[in-house]
PDB file of C-alpha atoms in Angstrom:
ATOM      1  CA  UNK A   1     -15.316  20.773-126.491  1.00 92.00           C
ATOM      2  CA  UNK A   2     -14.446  20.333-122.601  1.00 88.00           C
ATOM      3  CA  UNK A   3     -12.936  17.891-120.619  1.00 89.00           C
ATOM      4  CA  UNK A   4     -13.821  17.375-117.211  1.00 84.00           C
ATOM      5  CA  UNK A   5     -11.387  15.290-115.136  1.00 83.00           C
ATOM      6  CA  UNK A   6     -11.107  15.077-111.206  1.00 78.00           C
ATOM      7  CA  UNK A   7      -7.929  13.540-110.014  1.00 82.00           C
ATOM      8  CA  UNK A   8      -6.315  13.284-113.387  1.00 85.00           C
ATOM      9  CA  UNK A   9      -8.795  10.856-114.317  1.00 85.00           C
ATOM     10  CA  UNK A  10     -11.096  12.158-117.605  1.00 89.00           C
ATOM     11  CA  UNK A  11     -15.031  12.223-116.025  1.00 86.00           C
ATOM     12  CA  UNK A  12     -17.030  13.776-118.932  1.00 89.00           C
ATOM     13  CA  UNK A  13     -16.764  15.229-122.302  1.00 93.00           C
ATOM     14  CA  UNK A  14     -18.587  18.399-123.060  1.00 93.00           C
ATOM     15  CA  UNK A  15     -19.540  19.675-126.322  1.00 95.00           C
ATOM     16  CA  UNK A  16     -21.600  22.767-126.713  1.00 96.00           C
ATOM     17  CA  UNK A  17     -21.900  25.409-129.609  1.00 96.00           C
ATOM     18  CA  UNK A  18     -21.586  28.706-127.908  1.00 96.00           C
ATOM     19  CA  UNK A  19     -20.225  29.174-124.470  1.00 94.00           C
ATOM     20  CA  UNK A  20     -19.992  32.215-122.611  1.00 95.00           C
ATOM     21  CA  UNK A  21     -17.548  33.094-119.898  1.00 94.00           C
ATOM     22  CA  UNK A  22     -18.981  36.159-117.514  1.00 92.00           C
ATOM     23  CA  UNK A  23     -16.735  37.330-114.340  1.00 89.00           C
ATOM     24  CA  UNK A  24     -18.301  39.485-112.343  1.00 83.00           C
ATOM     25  CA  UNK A  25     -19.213  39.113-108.546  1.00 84.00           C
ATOM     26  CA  UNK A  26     -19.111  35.183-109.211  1.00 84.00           C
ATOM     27  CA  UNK A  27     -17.650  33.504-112.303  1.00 89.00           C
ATOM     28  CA  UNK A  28     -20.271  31.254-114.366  1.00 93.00           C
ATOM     29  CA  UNK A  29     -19.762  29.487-117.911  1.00 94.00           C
ATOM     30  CA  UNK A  30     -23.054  29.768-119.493  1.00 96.00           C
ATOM     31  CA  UNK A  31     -23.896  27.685-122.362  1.00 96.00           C
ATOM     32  CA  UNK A  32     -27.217  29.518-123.984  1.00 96.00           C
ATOM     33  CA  UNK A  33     -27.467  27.086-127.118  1.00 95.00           C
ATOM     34  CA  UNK A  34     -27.508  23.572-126.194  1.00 96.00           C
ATOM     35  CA  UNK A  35     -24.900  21.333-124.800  1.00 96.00           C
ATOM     36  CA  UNK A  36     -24.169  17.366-124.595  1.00 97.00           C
ATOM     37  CA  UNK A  37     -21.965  15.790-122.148  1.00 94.00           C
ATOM     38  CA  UNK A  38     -20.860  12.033-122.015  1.00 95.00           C
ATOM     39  CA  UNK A  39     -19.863  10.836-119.121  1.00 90.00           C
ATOM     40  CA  UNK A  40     -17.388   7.994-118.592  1.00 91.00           C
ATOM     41  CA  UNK A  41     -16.669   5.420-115.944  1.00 87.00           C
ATOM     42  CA  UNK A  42     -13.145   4.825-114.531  1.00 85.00           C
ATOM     43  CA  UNK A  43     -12.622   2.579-117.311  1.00 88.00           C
ATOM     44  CA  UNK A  44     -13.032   5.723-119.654  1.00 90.00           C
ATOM     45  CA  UNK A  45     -16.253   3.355-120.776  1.00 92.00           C
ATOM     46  CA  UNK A  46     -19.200   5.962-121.646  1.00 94.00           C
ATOM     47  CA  UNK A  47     -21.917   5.172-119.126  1.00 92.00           C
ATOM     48  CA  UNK A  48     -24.508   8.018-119.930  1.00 92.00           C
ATOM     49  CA  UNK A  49     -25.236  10.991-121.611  1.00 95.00           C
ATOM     50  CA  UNK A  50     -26.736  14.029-120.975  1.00 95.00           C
ATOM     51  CA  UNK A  51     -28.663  16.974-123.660  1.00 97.00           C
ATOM     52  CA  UNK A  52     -30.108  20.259-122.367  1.00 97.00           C
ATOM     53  CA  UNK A  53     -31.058  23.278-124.177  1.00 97.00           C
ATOM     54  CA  UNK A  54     -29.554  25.808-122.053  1.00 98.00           C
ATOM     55  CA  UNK A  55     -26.711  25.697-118.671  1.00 96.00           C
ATOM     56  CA  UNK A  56     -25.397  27.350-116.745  1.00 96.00           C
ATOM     57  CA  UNK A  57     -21.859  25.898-114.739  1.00 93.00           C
ATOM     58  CA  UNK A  58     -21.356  27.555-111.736  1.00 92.00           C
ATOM     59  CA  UNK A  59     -17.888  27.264-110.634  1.00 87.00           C
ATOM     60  CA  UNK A  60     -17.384  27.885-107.360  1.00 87.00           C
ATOM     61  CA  UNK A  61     -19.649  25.646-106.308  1.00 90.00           C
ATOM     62  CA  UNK A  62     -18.810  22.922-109.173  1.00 89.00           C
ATOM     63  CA  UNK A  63     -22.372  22.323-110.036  1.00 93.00           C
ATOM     64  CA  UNK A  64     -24.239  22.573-113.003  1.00 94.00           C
ATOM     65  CA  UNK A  65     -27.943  24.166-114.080  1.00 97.00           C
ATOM     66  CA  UNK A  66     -29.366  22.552-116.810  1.00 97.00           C
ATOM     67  CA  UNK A  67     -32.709  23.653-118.299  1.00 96.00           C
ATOM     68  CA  UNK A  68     -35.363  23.523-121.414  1.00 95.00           C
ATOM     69  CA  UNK A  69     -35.747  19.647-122.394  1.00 94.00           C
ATOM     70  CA  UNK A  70     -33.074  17.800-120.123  1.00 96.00           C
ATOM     71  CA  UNK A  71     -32.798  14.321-121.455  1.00 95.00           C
ATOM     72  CA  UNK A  72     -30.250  12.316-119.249  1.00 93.00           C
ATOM     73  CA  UNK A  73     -29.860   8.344-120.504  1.00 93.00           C
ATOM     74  CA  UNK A  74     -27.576   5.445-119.015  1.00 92.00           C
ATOM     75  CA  UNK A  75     -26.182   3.824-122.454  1.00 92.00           C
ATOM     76  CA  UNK A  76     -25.199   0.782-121.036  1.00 89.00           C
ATOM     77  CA  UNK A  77     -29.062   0.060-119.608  1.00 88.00           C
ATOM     78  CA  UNK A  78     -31.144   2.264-122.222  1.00 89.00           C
ATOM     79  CA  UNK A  79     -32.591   3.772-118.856  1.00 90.00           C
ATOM     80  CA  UNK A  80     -33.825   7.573-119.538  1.00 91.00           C
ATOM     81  CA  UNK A  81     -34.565  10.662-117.041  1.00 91.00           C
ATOM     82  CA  UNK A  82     -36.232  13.595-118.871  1.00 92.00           C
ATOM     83  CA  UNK A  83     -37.039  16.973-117.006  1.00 93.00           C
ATOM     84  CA  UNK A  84     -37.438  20.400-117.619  1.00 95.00           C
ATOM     85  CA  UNK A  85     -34.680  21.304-115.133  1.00 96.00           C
ATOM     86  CA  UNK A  86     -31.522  19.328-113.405  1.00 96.00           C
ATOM     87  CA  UNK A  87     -28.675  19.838-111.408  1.00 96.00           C
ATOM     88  CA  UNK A  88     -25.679  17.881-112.010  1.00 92.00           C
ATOM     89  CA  UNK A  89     -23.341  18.441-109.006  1.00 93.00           C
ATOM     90  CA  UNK A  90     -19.828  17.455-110.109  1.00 86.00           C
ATOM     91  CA  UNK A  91     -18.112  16.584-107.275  1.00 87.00           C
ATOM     92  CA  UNK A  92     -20.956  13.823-105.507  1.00 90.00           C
ATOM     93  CA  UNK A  93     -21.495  12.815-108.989  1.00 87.00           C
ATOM     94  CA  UNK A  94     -25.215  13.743-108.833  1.00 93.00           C
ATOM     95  CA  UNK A  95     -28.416  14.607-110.548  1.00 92.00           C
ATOM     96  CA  UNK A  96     -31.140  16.064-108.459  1.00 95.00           C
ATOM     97  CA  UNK A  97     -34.381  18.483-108.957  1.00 93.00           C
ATOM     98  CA  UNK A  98     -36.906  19.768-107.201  1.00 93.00           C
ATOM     99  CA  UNK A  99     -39.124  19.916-110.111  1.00 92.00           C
ATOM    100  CA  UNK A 100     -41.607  17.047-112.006  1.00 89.00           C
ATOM    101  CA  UNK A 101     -39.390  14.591-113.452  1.00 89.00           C
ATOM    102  CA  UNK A 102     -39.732  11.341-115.411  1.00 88.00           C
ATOM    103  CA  UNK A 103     -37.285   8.153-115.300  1.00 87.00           C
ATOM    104  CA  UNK A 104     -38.250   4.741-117.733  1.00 86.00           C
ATOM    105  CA  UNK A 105     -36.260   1.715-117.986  1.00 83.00           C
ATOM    106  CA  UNK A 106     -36.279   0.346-121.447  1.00 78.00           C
ATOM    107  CA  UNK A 107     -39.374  -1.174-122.113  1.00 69.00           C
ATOM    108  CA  UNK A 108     -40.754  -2.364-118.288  1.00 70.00           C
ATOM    109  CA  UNK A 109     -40.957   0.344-116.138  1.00 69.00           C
ATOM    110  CA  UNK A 110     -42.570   4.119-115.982  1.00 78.00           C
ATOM    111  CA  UNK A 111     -41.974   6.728-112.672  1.00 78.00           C
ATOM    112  CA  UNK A 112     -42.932  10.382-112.464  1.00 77.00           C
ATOM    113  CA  UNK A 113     -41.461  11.905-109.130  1.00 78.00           C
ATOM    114  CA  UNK A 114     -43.672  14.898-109.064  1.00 80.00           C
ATOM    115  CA  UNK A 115     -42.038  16.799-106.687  1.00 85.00           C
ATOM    116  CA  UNK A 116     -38.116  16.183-108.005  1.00 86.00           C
ATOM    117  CA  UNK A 117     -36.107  12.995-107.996  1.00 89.00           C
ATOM    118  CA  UNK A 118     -31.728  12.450-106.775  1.00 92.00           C
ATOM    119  CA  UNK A 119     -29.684  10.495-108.546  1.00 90.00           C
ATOM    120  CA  UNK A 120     -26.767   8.853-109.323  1.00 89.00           C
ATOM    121  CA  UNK A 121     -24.728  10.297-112.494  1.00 85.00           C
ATOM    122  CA  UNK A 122     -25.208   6.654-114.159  1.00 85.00           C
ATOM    123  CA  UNK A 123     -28.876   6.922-113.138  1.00 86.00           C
ATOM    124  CA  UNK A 124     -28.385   4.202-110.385  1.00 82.00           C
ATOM    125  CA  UNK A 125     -29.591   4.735-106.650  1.00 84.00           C
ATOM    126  CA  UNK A 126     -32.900   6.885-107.483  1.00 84.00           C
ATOM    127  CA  UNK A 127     -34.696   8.540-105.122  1.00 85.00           C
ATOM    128  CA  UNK A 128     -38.170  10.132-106.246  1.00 83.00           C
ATOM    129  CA  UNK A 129     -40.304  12.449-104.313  1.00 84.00           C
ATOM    130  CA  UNK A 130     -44.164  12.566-104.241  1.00 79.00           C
ATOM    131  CA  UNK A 131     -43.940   9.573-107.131  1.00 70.00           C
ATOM    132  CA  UNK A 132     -46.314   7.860-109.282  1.00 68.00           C
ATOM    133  CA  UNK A 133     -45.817   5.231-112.155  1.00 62.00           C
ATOM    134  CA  UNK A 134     -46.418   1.738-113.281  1.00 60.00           C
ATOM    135  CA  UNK A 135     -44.942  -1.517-112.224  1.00 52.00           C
ATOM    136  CA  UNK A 136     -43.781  -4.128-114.824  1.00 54.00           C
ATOM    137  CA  UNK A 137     -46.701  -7.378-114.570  1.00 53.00           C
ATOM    138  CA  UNK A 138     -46.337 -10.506-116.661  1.00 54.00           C
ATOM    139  CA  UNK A 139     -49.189 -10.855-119.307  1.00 59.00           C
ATOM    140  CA  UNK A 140     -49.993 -14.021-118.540  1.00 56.00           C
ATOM    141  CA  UNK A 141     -49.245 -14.121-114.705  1.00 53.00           C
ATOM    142  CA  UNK A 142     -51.435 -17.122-112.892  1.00 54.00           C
ATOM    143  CA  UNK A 143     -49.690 -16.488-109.869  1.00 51.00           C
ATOM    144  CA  UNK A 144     -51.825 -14.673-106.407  1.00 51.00           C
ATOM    145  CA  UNK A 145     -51.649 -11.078-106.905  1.00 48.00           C
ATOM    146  CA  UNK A 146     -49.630 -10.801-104.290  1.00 50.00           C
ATOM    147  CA  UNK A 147     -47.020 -13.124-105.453  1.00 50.00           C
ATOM    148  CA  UNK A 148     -47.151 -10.782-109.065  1.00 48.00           C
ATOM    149  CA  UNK A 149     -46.840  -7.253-106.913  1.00 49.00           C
ATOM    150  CA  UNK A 150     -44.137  -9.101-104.846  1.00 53.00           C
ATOM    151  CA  UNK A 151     -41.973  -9.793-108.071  1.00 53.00           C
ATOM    152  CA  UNK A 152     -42.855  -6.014-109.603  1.00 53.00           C
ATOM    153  CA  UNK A 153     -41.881  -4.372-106.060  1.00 54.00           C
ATOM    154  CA  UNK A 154     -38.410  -6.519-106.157  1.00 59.00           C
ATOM    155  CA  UNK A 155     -37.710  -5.743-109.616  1.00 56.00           C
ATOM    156  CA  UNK A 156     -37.786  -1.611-108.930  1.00 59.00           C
ATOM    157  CA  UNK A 157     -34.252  -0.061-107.822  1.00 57.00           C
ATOM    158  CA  UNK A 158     -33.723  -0.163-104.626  1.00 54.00           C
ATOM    159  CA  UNK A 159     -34.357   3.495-103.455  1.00 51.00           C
ATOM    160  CA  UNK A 160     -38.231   2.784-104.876  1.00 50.00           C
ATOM    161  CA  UNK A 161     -38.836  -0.337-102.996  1.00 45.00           C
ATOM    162  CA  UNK A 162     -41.443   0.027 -99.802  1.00 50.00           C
TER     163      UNK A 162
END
C-alpha cells in the first residue's frame, strides 16, 4: 500500500501485490500484477477508483501507464471509463489516451471516443475524440424531435455538447 499526497494533503491510496523498483537511466515503479487506487477529494471523501492489470509510474515525469483492462469509475455518480490503456498524470489530475475508450453514466448514457478521450481524475470535464454513442430519449416522449434531441444534447457533459 501507497499513499500519494501533494501538498501534505492525502490524493490517492494505492494497493498493488507486487511492485518493482528498477533504477537505471530513469527510475520507474512498475507494478506487473494488478493494482487499485482510490482517489479522494480534499475532503479525504473517495471520489473514484481506478483497476488495471499492469503499470508502470514513471517518476520523473509523475505520470502513470496503466494497461490490460483499465476500469476507472466515479463512486459518487456510478459513472465508468473502461480502456485497454490510460494515463493518469498526477500532477493536472488527469486521465487521457490516445487509444479506443468507453465512458457510461449509470443507466442513460453510452460514448466510445475511438480515437482516445481526456479527463478529469473524478471523470468530470470529458473530452472524446473521433466519438460515437447514444443519447438518453424518454420512452414515451410526445414532444417535436427536436425538442427530445434538444433535452438529450443538454443532458451530455459539457465537453460533448455541439
Amino acid at each position: 500500500q501507497t499513499y500519494l499526497s501533494q501538498q501534505g494533503v492525502m490524493k490517492a491510496k494505492l494497493t498493488a501485490p507486487l511492485l518493482y523498483r528498477v533504477t537505471s537511466d530513469t527510475q520507474y515503479v512498475e507494478f506487473p500484477k494488478t493494482l487499485h487506487v482510490d482517489f479522494y477529494n480534499d475532503s479525504l471523501i473517495k471520489e473514484s477508483q481506478l483497476d488495471a492489470k499492469y503499470g508502470k509510474f514513471r517518476e520523473w515525469e509523475n505520470k502513470v501507464f496503466l494497461k490490460d483492462s483499465v476500469v476507472v469509475i466515479n463512486v459518487l455518480k456510478g459513472d465508468t471509463l473502461r480502456c485497454e490503456e490510460l494515463w493518469w498524470d498526477q500532477n493536472l489530475q488527469k486521465f487521457y489516451t490516445n487509444k479506443p475508450a468507453r465512458y457510461s453514466q449509470k443507466d442513460k448514457f453510452v460514448n466510445y471516443g475511438r480515437n482516445g478521450l481526456e479527463a478529469k481524475q473524478d471523470l468530470s470535464d470529458l473530452v472524446f475524440y473521433d466519438n460515437s454513442g447514444t443519447l438518453p430519449v424518454p420512452k414515451d416522449s410526445t414532444a417535436p424531435v427536436t425538442d427530445t434531441l434538444r433535452t438529450a444534447i443538454d443532458s451530455l457533459p459539457k465537453a460533448n455538447k455541439p
